[in-house]
Short mmCIF file of C-alpha atoms in Angstrom, two decimals:
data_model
loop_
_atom_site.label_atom_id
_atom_site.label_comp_id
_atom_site.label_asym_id
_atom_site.label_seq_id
_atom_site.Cartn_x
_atom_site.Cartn_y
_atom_site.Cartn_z
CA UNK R 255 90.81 1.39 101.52
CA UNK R 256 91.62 4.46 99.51
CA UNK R 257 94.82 5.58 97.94
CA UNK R 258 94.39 8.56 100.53
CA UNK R 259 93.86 6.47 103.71
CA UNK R 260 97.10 4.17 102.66
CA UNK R 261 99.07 7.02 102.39
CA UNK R 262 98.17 8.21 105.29
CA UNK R 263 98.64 4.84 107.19
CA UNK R 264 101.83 4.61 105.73
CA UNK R 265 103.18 7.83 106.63
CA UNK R 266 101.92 6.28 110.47
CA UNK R 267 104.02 3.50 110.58
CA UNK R 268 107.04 5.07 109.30
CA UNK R 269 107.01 7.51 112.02
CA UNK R 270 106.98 4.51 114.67
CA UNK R 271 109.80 1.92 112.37
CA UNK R 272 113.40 2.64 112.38
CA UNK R 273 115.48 -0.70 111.40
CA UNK R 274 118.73 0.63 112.57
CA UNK R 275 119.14 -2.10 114.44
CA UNK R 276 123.23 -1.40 114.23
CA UNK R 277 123.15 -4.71 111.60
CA UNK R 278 124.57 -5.40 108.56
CA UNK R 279 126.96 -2.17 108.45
CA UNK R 280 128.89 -3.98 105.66
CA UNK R 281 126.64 -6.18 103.36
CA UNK R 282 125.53 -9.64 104.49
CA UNK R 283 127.85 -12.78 103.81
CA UNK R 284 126.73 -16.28 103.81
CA UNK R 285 125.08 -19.47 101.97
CA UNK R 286 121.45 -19.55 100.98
CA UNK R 287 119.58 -22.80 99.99
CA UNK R 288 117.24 -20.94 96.61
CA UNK R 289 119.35 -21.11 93.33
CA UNK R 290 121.01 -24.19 94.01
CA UNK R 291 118.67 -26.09 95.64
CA UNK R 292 115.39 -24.73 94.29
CA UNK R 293 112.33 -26.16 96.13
CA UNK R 294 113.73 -29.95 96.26
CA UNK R 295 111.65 -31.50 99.04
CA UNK R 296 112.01 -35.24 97.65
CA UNK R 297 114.35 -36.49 100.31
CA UNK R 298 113.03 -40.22 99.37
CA UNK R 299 114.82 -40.01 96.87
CA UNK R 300 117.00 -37.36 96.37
CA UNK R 301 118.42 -37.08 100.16
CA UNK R 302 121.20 -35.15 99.35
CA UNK R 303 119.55 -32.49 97.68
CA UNK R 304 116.31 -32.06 99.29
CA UNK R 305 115.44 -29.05 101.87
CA UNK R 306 115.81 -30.31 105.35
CA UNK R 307 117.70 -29.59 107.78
CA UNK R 308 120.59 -32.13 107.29
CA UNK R 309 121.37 -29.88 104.13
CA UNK R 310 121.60 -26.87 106.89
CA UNK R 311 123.70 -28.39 109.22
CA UNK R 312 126.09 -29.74 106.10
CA UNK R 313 126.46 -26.22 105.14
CA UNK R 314 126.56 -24.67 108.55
CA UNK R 315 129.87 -27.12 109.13
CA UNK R 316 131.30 -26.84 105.56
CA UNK R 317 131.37 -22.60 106.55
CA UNK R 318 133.14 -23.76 109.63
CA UNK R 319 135.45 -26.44 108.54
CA UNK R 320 136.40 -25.28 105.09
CA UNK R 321 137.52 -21.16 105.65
CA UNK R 322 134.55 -19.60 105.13
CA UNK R 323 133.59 -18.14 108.57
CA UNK R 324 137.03 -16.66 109.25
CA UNK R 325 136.35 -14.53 105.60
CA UNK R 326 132.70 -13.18 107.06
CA UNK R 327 130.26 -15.93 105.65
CA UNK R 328 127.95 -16.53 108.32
CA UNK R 329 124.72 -16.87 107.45
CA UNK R 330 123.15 -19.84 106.72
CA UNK R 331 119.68 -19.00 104.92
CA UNK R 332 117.03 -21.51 104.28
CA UNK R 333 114.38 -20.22 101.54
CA UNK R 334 111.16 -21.52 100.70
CA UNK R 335 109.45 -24.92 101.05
CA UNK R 336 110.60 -25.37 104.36
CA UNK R 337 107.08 -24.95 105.59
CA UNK R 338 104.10 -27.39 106.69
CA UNK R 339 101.29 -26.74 104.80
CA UNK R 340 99.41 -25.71 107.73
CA UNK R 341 99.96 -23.88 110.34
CA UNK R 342 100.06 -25.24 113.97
CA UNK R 343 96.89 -25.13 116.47
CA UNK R 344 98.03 -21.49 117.58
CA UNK R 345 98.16 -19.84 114.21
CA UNK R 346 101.64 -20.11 113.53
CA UNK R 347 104.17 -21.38 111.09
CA UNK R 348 105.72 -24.61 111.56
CA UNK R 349 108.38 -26.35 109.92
CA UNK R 350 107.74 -29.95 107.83
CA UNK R 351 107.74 -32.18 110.46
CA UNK R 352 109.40 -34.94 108.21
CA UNK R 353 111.92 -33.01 107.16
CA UNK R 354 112.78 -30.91 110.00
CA UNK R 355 111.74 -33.47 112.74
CA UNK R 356 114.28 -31.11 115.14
CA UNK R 357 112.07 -27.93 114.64
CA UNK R 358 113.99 -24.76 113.32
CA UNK R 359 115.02 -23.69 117.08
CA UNK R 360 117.05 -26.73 117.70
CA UNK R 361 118.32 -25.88 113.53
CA UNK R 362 119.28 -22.54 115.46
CA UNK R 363 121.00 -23.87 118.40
CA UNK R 364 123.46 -25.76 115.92
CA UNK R 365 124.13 -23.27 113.67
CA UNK R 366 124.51 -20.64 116.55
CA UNK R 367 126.90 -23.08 118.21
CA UNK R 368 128.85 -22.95 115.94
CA UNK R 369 129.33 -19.24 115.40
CA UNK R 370 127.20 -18.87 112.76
CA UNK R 371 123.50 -17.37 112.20
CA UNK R 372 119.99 -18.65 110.88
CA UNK R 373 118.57 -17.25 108.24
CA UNK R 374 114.59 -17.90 107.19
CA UNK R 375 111.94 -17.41 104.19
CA UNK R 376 108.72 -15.85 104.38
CA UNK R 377 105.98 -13.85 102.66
CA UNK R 378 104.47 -11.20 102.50
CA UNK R 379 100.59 -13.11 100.64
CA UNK R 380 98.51 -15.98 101.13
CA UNK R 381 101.12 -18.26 99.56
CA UNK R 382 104.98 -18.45 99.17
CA UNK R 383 106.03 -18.52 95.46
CA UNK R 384 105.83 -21.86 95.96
CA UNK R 385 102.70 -22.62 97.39
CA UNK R 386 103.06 -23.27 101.19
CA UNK R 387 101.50 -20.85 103.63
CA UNK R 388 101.91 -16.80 102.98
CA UNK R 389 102.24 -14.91 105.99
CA UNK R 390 99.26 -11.70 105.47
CA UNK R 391 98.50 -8.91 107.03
CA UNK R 392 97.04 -10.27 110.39
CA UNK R 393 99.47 -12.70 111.11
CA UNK R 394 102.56 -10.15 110.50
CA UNK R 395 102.88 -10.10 114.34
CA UNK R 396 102.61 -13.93 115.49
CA UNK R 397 105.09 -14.26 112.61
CA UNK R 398 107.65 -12.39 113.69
CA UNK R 399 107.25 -13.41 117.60
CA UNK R 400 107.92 -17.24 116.05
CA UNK R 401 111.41 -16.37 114.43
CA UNK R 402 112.21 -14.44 117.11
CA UNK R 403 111.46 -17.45 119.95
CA UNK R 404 113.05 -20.01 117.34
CA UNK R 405 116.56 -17.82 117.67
CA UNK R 406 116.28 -16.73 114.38
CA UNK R 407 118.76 -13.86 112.84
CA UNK R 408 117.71 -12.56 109.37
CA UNK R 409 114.26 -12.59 107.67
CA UNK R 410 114.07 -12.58 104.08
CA UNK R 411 110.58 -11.55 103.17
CA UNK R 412 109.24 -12.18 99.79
CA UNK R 413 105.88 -10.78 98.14
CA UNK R 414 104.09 -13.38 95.57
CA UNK R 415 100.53 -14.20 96.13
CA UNK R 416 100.19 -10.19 97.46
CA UNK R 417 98.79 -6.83 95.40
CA UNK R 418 100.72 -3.67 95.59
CA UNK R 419 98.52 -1.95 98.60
CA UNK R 420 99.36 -5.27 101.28
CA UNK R 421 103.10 -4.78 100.22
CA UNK R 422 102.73 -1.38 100.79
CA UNK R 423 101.36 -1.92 104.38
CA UNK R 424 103.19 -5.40 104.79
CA UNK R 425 106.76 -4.63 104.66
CA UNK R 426 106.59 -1.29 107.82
CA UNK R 427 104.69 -3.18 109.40
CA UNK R 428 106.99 -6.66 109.22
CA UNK R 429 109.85 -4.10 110.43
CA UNK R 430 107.74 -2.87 113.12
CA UNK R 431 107.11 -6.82 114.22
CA UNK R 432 110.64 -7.58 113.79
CA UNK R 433 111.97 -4.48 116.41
CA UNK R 434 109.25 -5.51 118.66
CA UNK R 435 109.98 -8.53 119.30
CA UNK R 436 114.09 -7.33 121.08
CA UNK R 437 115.68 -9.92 118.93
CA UNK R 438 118.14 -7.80 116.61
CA UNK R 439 117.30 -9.91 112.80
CA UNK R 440 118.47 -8.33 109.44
CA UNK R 441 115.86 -7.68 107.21
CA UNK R 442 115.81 -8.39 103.73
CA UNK R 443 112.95 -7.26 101.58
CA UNK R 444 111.96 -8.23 98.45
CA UNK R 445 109.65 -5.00 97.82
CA UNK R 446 111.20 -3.12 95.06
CA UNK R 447 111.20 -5.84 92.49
CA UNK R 448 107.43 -6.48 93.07
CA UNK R 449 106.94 -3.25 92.00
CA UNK R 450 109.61 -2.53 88.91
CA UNK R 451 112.62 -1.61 91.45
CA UNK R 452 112.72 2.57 90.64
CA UNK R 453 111.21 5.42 91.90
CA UNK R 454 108.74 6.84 91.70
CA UNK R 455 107.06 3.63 92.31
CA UNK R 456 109.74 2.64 94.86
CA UNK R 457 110.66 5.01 98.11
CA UNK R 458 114.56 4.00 98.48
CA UNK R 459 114.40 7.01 101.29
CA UNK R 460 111.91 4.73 103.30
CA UNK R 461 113.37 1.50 102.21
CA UNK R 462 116.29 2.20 103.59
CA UNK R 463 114.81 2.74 107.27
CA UNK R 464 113.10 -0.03 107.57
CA UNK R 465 115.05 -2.86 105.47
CA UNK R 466 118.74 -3.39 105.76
CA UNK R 467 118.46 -4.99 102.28
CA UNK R 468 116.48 -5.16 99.32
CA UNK R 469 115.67 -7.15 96.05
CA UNK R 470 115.78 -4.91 93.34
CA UNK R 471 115.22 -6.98 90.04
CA UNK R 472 114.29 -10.06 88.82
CA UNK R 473 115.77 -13.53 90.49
CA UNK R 474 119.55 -14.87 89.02
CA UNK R 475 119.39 -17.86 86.99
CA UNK R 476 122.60 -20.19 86.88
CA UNK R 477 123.72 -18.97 83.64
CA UNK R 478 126.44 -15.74 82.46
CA UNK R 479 123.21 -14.05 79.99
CA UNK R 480 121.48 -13.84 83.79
CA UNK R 481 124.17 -12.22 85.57
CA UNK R 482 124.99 -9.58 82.59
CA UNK R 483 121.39 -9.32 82.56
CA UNK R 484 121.28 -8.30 86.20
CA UNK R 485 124.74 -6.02 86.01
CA UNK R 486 123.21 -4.06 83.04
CA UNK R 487 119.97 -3.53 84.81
CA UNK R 488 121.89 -2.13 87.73
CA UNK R 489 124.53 0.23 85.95
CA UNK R 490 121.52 1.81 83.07
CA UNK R 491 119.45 2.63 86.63
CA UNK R 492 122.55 3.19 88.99
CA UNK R 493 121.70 7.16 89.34
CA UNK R 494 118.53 5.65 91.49
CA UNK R 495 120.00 3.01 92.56
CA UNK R 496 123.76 4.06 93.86
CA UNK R 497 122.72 6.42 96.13
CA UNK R 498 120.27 4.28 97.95
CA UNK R 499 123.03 2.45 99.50
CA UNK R 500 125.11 2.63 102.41
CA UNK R 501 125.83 0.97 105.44
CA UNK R 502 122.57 -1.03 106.90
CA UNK R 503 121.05 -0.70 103.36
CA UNK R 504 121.82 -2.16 100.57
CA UNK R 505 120.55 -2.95 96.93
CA UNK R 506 120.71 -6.79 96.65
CA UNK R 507 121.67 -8.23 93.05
CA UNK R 508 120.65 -11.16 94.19
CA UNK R 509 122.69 -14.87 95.34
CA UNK R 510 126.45 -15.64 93.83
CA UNK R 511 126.43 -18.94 91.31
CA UNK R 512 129.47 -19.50 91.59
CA UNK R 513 130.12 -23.12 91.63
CA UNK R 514 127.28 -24.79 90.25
CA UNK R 515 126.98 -25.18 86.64
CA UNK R 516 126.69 -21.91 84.20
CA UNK R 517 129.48 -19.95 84.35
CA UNK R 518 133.11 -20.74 83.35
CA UNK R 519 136.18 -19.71 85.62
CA UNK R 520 136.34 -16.51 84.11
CA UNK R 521 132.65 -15.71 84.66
CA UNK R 522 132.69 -16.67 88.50
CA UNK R 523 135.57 -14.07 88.59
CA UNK R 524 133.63 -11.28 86.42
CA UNK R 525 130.80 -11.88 89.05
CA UNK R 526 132.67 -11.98 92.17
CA UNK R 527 134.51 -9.04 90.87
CA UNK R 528 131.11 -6.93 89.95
CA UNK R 529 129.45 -7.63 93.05
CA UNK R 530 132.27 -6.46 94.97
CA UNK R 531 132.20 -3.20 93.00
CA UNK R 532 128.50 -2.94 93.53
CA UNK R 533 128.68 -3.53 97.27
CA UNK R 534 126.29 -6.64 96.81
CA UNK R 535 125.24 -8.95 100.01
CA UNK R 536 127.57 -12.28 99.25
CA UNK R 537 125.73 -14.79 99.87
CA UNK R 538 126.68 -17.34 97.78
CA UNK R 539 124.07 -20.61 96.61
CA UNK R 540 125.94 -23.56 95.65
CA UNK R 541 126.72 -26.53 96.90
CA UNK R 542 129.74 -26.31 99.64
CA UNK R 543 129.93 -30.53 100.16
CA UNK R 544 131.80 -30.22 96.27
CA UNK R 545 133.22 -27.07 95.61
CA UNK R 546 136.36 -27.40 93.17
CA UNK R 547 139.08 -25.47 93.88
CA UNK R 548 138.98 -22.76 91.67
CA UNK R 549 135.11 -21.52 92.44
CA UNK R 550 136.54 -21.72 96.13
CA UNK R 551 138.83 -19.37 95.32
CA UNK R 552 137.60 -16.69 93.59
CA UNK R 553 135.09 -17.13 96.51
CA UNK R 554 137.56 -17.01 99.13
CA UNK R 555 139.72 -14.11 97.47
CA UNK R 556 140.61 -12.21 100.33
CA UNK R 557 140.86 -8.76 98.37
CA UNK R 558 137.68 -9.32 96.69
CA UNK R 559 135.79 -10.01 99.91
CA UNK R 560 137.67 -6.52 101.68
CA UNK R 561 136.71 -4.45 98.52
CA UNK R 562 132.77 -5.68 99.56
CA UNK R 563 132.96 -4.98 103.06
CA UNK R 564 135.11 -1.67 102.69
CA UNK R 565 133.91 0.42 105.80
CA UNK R 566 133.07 2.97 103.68
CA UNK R 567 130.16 1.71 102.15
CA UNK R 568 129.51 3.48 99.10
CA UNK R 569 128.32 1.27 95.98
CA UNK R 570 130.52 1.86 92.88
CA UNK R 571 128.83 2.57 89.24
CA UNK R 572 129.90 1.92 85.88
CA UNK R 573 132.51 4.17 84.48
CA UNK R 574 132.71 3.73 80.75
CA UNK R 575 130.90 1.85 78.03
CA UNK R 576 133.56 1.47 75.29
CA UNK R 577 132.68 0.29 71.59
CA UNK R 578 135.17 -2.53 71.97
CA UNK R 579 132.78 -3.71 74.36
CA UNK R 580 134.74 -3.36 77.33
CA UNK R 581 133.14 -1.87 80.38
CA UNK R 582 134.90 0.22 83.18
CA UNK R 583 133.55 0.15 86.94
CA UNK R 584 135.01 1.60 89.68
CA UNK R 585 134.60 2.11 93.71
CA UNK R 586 135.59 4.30 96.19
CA UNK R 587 137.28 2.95 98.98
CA UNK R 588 138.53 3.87 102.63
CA UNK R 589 142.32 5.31 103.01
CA UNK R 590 141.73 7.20 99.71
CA UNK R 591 142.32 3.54 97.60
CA UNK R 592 139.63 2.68 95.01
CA UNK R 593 138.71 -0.72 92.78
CA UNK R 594 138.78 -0.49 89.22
CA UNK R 595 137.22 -3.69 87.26
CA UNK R 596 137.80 -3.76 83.66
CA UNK R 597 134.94 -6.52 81.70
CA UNK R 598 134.96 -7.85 78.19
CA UNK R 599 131.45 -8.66 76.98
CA UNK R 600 133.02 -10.01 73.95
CA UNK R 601 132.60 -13.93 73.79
CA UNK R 602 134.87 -15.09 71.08
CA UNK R 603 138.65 -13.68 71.71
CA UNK R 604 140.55 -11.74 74.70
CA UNK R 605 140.88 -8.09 74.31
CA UNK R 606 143.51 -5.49 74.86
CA UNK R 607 142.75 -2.50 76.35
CA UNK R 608 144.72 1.15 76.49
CA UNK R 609 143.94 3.25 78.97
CA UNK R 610 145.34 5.40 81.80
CA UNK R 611 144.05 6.49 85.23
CA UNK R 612 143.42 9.61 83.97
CA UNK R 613 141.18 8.91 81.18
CA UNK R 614 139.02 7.21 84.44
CA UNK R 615 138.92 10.60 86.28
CA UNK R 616 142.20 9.77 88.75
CA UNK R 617 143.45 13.10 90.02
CA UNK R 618 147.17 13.94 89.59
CA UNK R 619 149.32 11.54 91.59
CA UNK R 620 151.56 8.41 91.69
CA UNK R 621 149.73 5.30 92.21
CA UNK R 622 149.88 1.34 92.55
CA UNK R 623 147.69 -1.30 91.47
CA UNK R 624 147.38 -4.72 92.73
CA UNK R 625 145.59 -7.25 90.64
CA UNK R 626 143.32 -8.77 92.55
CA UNK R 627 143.00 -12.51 90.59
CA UNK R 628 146.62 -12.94 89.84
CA UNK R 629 148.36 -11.35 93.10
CA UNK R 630 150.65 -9.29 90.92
CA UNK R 631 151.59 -5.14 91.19
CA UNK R 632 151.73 -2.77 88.40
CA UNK R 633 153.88 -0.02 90.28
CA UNK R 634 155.06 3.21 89.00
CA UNK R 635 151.91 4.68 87.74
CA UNK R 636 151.18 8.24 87.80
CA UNK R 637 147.14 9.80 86.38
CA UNK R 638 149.16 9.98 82.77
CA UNK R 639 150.78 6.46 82.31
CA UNK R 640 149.05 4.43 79.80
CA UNK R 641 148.97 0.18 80.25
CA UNK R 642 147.60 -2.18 78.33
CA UNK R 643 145.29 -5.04 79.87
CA UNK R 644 144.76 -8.47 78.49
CA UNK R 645 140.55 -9.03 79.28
CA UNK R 646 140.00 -12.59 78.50
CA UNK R 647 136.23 -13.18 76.70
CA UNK R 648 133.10 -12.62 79.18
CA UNK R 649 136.32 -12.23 82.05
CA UNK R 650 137.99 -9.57 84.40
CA UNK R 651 140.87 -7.33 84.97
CA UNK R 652 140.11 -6.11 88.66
CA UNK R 653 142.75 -3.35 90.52
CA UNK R 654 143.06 -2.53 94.34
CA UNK R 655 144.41 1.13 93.61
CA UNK R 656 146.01 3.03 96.36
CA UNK R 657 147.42 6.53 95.90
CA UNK R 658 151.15 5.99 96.61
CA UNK R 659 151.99 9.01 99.70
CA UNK R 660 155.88 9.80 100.23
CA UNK R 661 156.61 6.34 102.13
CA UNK R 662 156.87 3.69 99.82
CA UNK R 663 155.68 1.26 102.45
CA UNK R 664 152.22 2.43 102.75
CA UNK R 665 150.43 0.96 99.31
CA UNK R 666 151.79 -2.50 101.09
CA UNK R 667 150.84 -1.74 104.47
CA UNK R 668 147.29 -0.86 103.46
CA UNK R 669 147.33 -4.53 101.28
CA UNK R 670 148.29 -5.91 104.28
CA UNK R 671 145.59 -4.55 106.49
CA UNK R 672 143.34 -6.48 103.86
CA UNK R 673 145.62 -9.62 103.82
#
């Protein structure tokens, strides 16, 4: 097939896909199986760890049981190697009998009982990224009808084993399936990174009508060199990427670490904190059966979670790179407040910082901050007042900001709205 016909199918199926589904109008929150869990499937002998469906329904009751529903986590998300190697007599996918002897619909049923949602892995090739069966162009349809029948609520749709042109096609066409079928699922497509995540190479314009998310860059590792590594990418291209999100589309940093093993205290904040800013899905991959008690929460940090799901939905860009190496990001926010986060990338001391609202663009005004990790209020600022912030190494200073109007009460009742 030509470049010409492509284009021209292309331009076909966009006409006939719209993925405003009314889903996902604040980005997705949940628990996903991939960074933490990898592609375990030894559940001989690691039965705690392996992917089945007892790790599923462990996770589906620790969201329940433990806070995290009430907050907005809901979805539960299983990634790849959940898969029989084959599919069944009728062409379809099929879960690993051994390890999910109940089938993924009964998975469904228990999750959905419990007021959650299912998440599932596919994609778009002959293979998964790990080797069990790809779903290609011809079987796009059958695909879809199967998570559909099985109850399933969000499709995350990778593209290994698949050349740019099938993508191209693959991904409408997916979004056509999933409409089709009348079962509202969100739609998260890994597209963009298959292709270097920026235009010209990467229609955010189309993207955005027929994903409700998207991977942009390269998977997160459980380390703090991964996450800056991710942040960076997103704030040098944020001029393409920033305005390609809104609600029911989003650009998707990929999973929260927080919890496992790479970052200290103060890095699980400065990544809770940045993903807020950016108006990143939070869906966290760790282990919920033995959180400690600070990784639950920074995870569970009320503010932090409203500053995500502001109504609004505009993702918030990097500010200022100072030579001190601190780094300024900020968000707009409904009822004219704003978040400011203030990160060190120094590793060796804390650092003070000078500033004033009005060196960060703030109009003229009187203002109070709230800070969002310690539960204290700076009050009495106006554009002009300098402070000085304490930014421990690799850490976070992160501000609610609310323009203070003629009632004192209103900064606190717009906190309270959010507590």
């Amino acid at each position: 097939m030509g470049p010409l016909a492509v284009t021209q199918l292309l331009a076909l199926i966009s006409l006939t896909v719209a993925m405003d589904n009314g889903l996902l109008k604040t980005p997705p929150m949940g628990w996903m199986a991939w960074e933490r869990f990898r592609c375990d499937i030894d559940c001989k002998d690691d039965p705690e760890n392996c992917i089945r469906e007892d790790l599923f329904r462990d996770m589906a009751d620790r969201l329940v049981e433990d806070g995290w529903k009430e907050l907005g986590y809901e979805y539960v998300i299983i990634d790849d190697c959940w898969m029989s190697m084959l599919r069944d007599e009728h062409g379809r996918l099929q879960p690993d009998p051994f390890r999910f002897p109940g089938g993924i619909a009964k998975l469904a049923r228990y999750i959905h009982d419990r007021g959650l949602k299912l998440g599932i892995y596919a994609d778009m090739g002959t293979h998964t990224c790990m080797g069990f069966p790809g779903t290609t162009l011809d079987t796009i349809n059958i695909d879809a009808q199967t998570f559909a029948s099985w109850g399933v609520d969000y499709l995350k749709f990778d593209g290994c084993s698949s050349n740019p042109i099938e993508q191209m096609l693959g991904y409408p066409l997916m979004s056509k399936a999933l409409n089709a079928t009348g079962r509202p699922m969100a739609y998260s497509c890994s597209w963009p990174v298959y292709v270097g995540g920026l235009p010209p190479k990467v229609n955010y314009s189309l993207l955005g009508d027929i994903c409700h998310l998207w991977r942009n860059y390269v998977d997160i590792q459980d380390s703090w060199d991964s996450v800056q590594g991710i942040v960076e990418w997103f704030s040098n291209n944020q001029d393409d990427l920033q305005p390609a999100a809104g609600p029911g589309r989003w650009n998707d940093p990929d999973m929260l670490i927080i919890g496992n093993f790479g970052l200290s205290v103060d890095q699980a904040r400065a990544q809770m904190a940045l993903w807020a800013i950016m108006a990143a899905p939070l869906i966290m991959s760790n282990d919920l059966r033995n959180l400690d008690n600070s990784a639950r929460f920074i995870l569970q940090n009320k503010v932090a979670v409203a500053i995500n799901q502001d109504s609004m939905g505009i993702q918030g860009r990097r500010l200022l790179q100072e030579k001190n190496h601190i780094e300024v990001y900020w968000r707009p926010l409904s009822h004219s407040a704003s978040a400011l986060v203030f990160l060190s990338r120094r590793t060796d001391m804390p650092s003070l910082y000078h500033t004033s609202l009005a060196k960060l663009k703030y109009d003229t005004g009187n203002y109070e901050a709230y800070d969002v990790f310690t539960g204290s209020t700076v009050t009495g600022l106006n554009a002009t007042t300098q402070f000085t912030l304490s930014i421990n190494p690799s850490g976070v200073v992160m501000w609610y900001i609310n323009l203070r109007m003629t009632a004192t009460k209103s900064y606190f009742c717009t906190l309270w709205r959010i507590l």
